[in-house]
Coordinates of C-alpha atoms in Angstrom, one line a residue:
M1 CA 186.2 159.8 25.7
D2 CA 187.2 162.4 28.2
H3 CA 189.0 165.0 26.1
S4 CA 190.6 166.6 29.4
A5 CA 192.9 163.1 29.5
G6 CA 196.5 162.8 27.9
T7 CA 195.5 160.5 24.7
W8 CA 198.0 157.8 23.6
E9 CA 199.3 155.8 21.1
A10 CA 199.0 152.3 21.8
Y11 CA 200.8 149.4 19.8
A12 CA 201.0 145.4 20.1
I13 CA 204.3 143.8 19.2
R14 CA 204.5 140.1 18.7
Y15 CA 207.6 138.9 19.7
A16 CA 206.7 134.7 19.6
H17 CA 204.4 132.1 18.5
H18 CA 203.4 128.7 20.1
D19 CA 201.0 126.5 18.2
R20 CA 198.8 124.6 20.5
T21 CA 195.0 123.4 20.3
A22 CA 191.9 124.9 21.6
R23 CA 191.8 122.0 25.0
E24 CA 195.1 124.0 25.9
N25 CA 193.4 127.4 26.5
F26 CA 190.4 126.5 27.9
I27 CA 189.0 125.6 31.4
G28 CA 187.6 122.2 31.0
G29 CA 189.0 122.1 27.4
D30 CA 187.4 122.4 24.2
P31 CA 184.9 120.2 23.1
H32 CA 186.4 121.3 19.1
D33 CA 190.0 121.1 19.9
G34 CA 191.3 122.0 16.8
P35 CA 194.0 124.7 16.2
M36 CA 194.6 127.3 18.5
P37 CA 197.4 129.1 17.9
M38 CA 199.5 131.4 20.7
D39 CA 201.3 134.7 20.0
Y40 CA 203.2 136.5 22.5
F41 CA 203.3 140.0 22.5
V42 CA 204.5 143.1 24.5
W43 CA 202.5 146.8 24.4
A44 CA 203.7 150.1 24.1
V45 CA 202.0 154.0 24.9
R46 CA 203.2 156.7 23.6
S47 CA 202.3 160.7 24.7
A48 CA 204.0 163.8 24.1
G49 CA 207.1 162.3 24.3
R50 CA 206.4 159.7 27.3
V51 CA 206.5 156.1 27.1
F52 CA 205.4 153.4 28.6
V53 CA 206.3 149.7 27.9
I54 CA 203.6 147.3 29.3
D55 CA 205.7 143.6 30.1
T56 CA 208.8 143.0 28.6
G57 CA 208.8 138.7 27.1
F58 CA 211.4 136.8 27.3
N59 CA 214.4 135.8 25.7
A60 CA 215.7 132.9 23.2
A61 CA 217.0 130.9 25.6
M62 CA 213.3 131.1 28.1
G63 CA 211.4 129.7 24.4
R64 CA 214.0 127.2 23.8
K65 CA 213.6 126.1 27.5
R66 CA 209.8 126.5 27.1
G67 CA 209.2 125.2 23.6
R68 CA 208.1 128.5 22.4
E69 CA 209.3 129.8 19.0
M70 CA 211.3 132.9 19.4
L71 CA 210.2 135.4 16.3
R72 CA 212.0 138.4 17.1
P73 CA 213.4 140.2 20.2
P74 CA 211.3 142.7 21.7
D75 CA 213.9 145.6 21.5
V76 CA 213.5 145.4 17.6
G77 CA 209.7 145.4 17.6
L78 CA 210.1 148.8 20.1
R79 CA 212.4 150.2 17.7
E80 CA 210.3 149.7 14.6
I81 CA 208.5 152.5 16.2
G82 CA 210.8 154.6 17.6
I83 CA 211.7 153.5 20.8
E84 CA 214.5 152.7 22.3
A85 CA 214.4 150.0 25.2
A86 CA 217.4 151.0 26.8
Q87 CA 216.0 154.8 26.6
V88 CA 212.6 153.6 28.7
E89 CA 212.2 155.0 32.3
D90 CA 209.0 153.4 32.9
V91 CA 207.7 149.3 32.2
I92 CA 204.3 148.0 33.9
L93 CA 204.2 144.4 34.3
S94 CA 200.8 143.1 34.3
H95 CA 202.3 139.8 36.7
L96 CA 205.6 138.0 37.5
H97 CA 204.7 135.1 35.1
Y98 CA 207.9 134.5 33.0
D99 CA 206.5 135.4 29.5
H100 CA 205.8 138.8 30.5
C101 CA 208.6 140.0 32.6
G102 CA 212.3 138.5 31.1
N103 CA 214.6 140.3 29.2
H104 CA 216.6 141.5 32.2
K105 CA 219.2 143.5 30.4
M106 CA 216.8 145.2 27.9
F107 CA 215.3 148.1 30.0
P108 CA 218.3 149.1 32.4
A109 CA 216.8 152.8 32.8
A110 CA 213.7 151.7 33.3
R111 CA 211.3 151.7 36.7
Y112 CA 209.4 148.4 36.8
H113 CA 205.4 149.2 38.1
V114 CA 204.2 146.3 40.0
Q115 CA 201.2 145.2 41.9
D116 CA 202.0 144.7 45.8
R117 CA 200.1 141.2 45.4
E118 CA 201.8 140.2 42.6
M119 CA 205.4 140.7 44.5
F120 CA 204.1 139.5 47.3
F121 CA 202.9 136.3 45.4
A122 CA 205.8 135.3 43.5
T123 CA 208.1 135.3 46.7
G124 CA 205.3 134.1 49.5
R125 CA 203.8 130.5 51.0
H126 CA 202.1 130.3 47.5
M127 CA 205.1 129.4 46.0
C128 CA 205.9 126.2 48.2
H129 CA 203.9 124.4 45.7
A130 CA 204.9 123.0 42.8
H131 CA 202.3 123.7 40.7
M132 CA 201.5 127.5 41.5
R133 CA 205.0 128.1 40.8
I134 CA 205.2 126.5 37.1
P135 CA 204.7 130.3 35.5
F136 CA 206.9 131.3 37.2
E137 CA 211.2 131.4 36.8
E138 CA 212.9 131.5 39.6
D139 CA 215.5 133.5 37.8
D140 CA 213.2 136.4 36.8
V141 CA 211.7 136.8 40.7
V142 CA 215.0 136.7 42.2
E143 CA 216.1 139.9 39.5
M144 CA 212.7 141.6 40.8
V145 CA 214.3 141.4 44.3
R146 CA 217.0 142.8 43.0
R147 CA 215.9 145.7 41.3
L148 CA 213.8 146.4 44.3
Y149 CA 216.9 146.7 46.6
A150 CA 218.6 149.0 43.5
G151 CA 215.2 151.3 43.8
R152 CA 214.1 150.5 40.2
V153 CA 210.6 148.9 41.9
V154 CA 207.4 150.9 42.0
F155 CA 204.2 149.0 43.9
H156 CA 200.8 150.2 43.4
D157 CA 197.9 148.3 45.5
G158 CA 194.9 148.2 43.5
D159 CA 194.0 150.9 40.8
G160 CA 195.3 154.0 40.2
E161 CA 196.2 156.6 37.7
I162 CA 200.2 157.1 36.7
A163 CA 199.7 159.2 34.0
P164 CA 197.1 161.3 32.5
G165 CA 194.5 159.2 30.7
L166 CA 196.6 156.1 32.1
S167 CA 195.6 153.7 35.2
L168 CA 196.3 150.5 36.2
H169 CA 193.5 147.9 37.3
H170 CA 194.4 145.0 39.9
V171 CA 192.2 141.9 38.9
G172 CA 194.2 139.1 40.3
G173 CA 192.2 135.9 38.1
H174 CA 195.0 134.6 36.2
S175 CA 198.0 135.0 38.8
M176 CA 197.2 137.2 42.3
G177 CA 198.7 141.1 41.3
L178 CA 197.5 140.6 37.8
Q179 CA 197.1 144.3 36.7
M180 CA 195.7 145.6 33.2
V181 CA 195.9 148.3 31.7
R182 CA 193.6 151.3 31.0
V183 CA 194.8 153.9 28.0
N184 CA 192.7 156.7 26.7
T185 CA 193.7 157.2 22.7
R186 CA 192.0 158.8 19.8
R187 CA 189.2 156.1 19.5
G188 CA 188.3 155.7 23.1
W189 CA 189.7 154.0 26.6
V190 CA 191.0 150.7 25.2
V191 CA 192.0 148.4 27.8
L192 CA 195.7 146.2 27.6
A193 CA 193.9 142.9 29.6
A194 CA 197.0 141.1 29.6
D195 CA 196.2 137.6 30.5
A196 CA 193.1 138.4 31.8
S197 CA 191.8 137.0 28.9
H198 CA 194.4 135.5 26.6
Y199 CA 192.4 135.4 23.6
Y200 CA 189.1 136.9 22.8
A201 CA 187.3 133.9 23.4
N202 CA 188.2 133.6 26.7
L203 CA 186.4 136.9 27.4
E204 CA 183.2 136.2 25.1
Q205 CA 182.6 132.8 26.0
G206 CA 183.2 133.4 30.0
R207 CA 185.9 130.4 30.1
P208 CA 189.1 131.4 31.6
Y209 CA 191.9 129.9 30.5
P210 CA 193.4 127.0 32.4
I211 CA 196.5 128.7 35.0
T212 CA 194.4 130.6 37.1
Y213 CA 194.6 131.7 40.4
S214 CA 191.4 131.8 41.4
V215 CA 188.6 131.2 38.9
G216 CA 186.0 134.0 40.3
E217 CA 188.5 136.7 40.2
A218 CA 188.9 135.3 36.7
L219 CA 186.1 135.5 35.6
E220 CA 184.9 138.8 37.3
A221 CA 188.3 140.1 35.3
F222 CA 186.6 139.6 32.4
R223 CA 183.4 142.1 33.6
R224 CA 185.9 144.5 34.5
A225 CA 187.6 144.7 30.9
Y226 CA 184.6 145.6 29.4
E227 CA 183.2 147.5 32.3
L228 CA 186.4 149.9 31.7
A229 CA 186.6 149.9 28.4
S230 CA 184.8 152.5 25.5
S231 CA 182.7 149.0 24.0
P232 CA 184.0 145.0 23.9
E233 CA 185.5 145.8 20.7
H234 CA 188.3 148.1 22.8
V235 CA 189.5 144.8 25.4
I236 CA 192.9 143.9 24.0
P237 CA 193.6 140.0 25.5
G238 CA 196.9 138.6 26.1
H239 CA 198.1 136.6 23.4
D240 CA 195.5 136.3 20.2
P241 CA 196.5 136.2 17.2
L242 CA 193.9 137.7 15.8
V243 CA 194.9 141.1 17.3
L244 CA 197.4 141.4 14.6
E245 CA 194.4 140.9 12.6
R246 CA 191.8 143.2 13.8
Y247 CA 193.7 146.2 14.0
P248 CA 196.5 147.8 11.0
P249 CA 200.1 148.0 11.3
P250 CA 201.8 151.1 11.5
R251 CA 203.7 150.9 8.3
P252 CA 202.6 148.0 5.8
E253 CA 205.8 146.5 5.8
L254 CA 205.0 145.4 10.2
A255 CA 202.1 143.4 9.1
G256 CA 201.6 140.1 11.2
W257 CA 204.4 142.0 13.6
I258 CA 202.9 145.3 15.6
A259 CA 199.6 146.7 15.0
R260 CA 198.5 149.5 16.2
L261 CA 195.5 149.8 18.9
D262 CA 194.8 153.4 18.9

């Protein structure tokens, strides 16, 4: 670990769930096709009084529209670890798919960090195609434009450190402007991969998730995640229920809801 860098606490907060089978989670399906449910998370990192929330999830209405089970709003989970959503000053959006950038009124004080290429993707000619629009929601994209005109969007072009021990890394693949977050913790460099890999199995088997802007970039994102992390075990996938089994809760009563990743 680089001890000259900031050291951060890191948390995964589960807010929704979807029962599904393995064939839905890999390009080309899965020959076993057993149950392989999906959890939905937001993440938070904290160091020396500074907080970054990574992704903002969706709300109950969007859960009903998309057929997902809403468990607890993200702000409720954040409050359990001492973070008030209304006071958060920095939100990192891994990408602009509906399950990562909703809850538009939850963070009224925040500026939003997003890759140039993701805004280009979500507002440009690619959205002329119905297939490309599937994981996006019009209201989410319009809200990002409103934030832009309100001076609340910070654009990033590729990789860069945004605080000591905290950096963004563009990988694309699942979405054109998808970015991962690398965070220095007391146990080493943790990579919050978001949808660069939905499950541990996507990474470990080298098989991307079916919704993929670029298969080649998605495969390279696996390599990049491992390269940035202190070990393969330091990569946190975006939707795997196993995260809550492999990492302890901050307090026993939060088991199955919030995991401490550092």
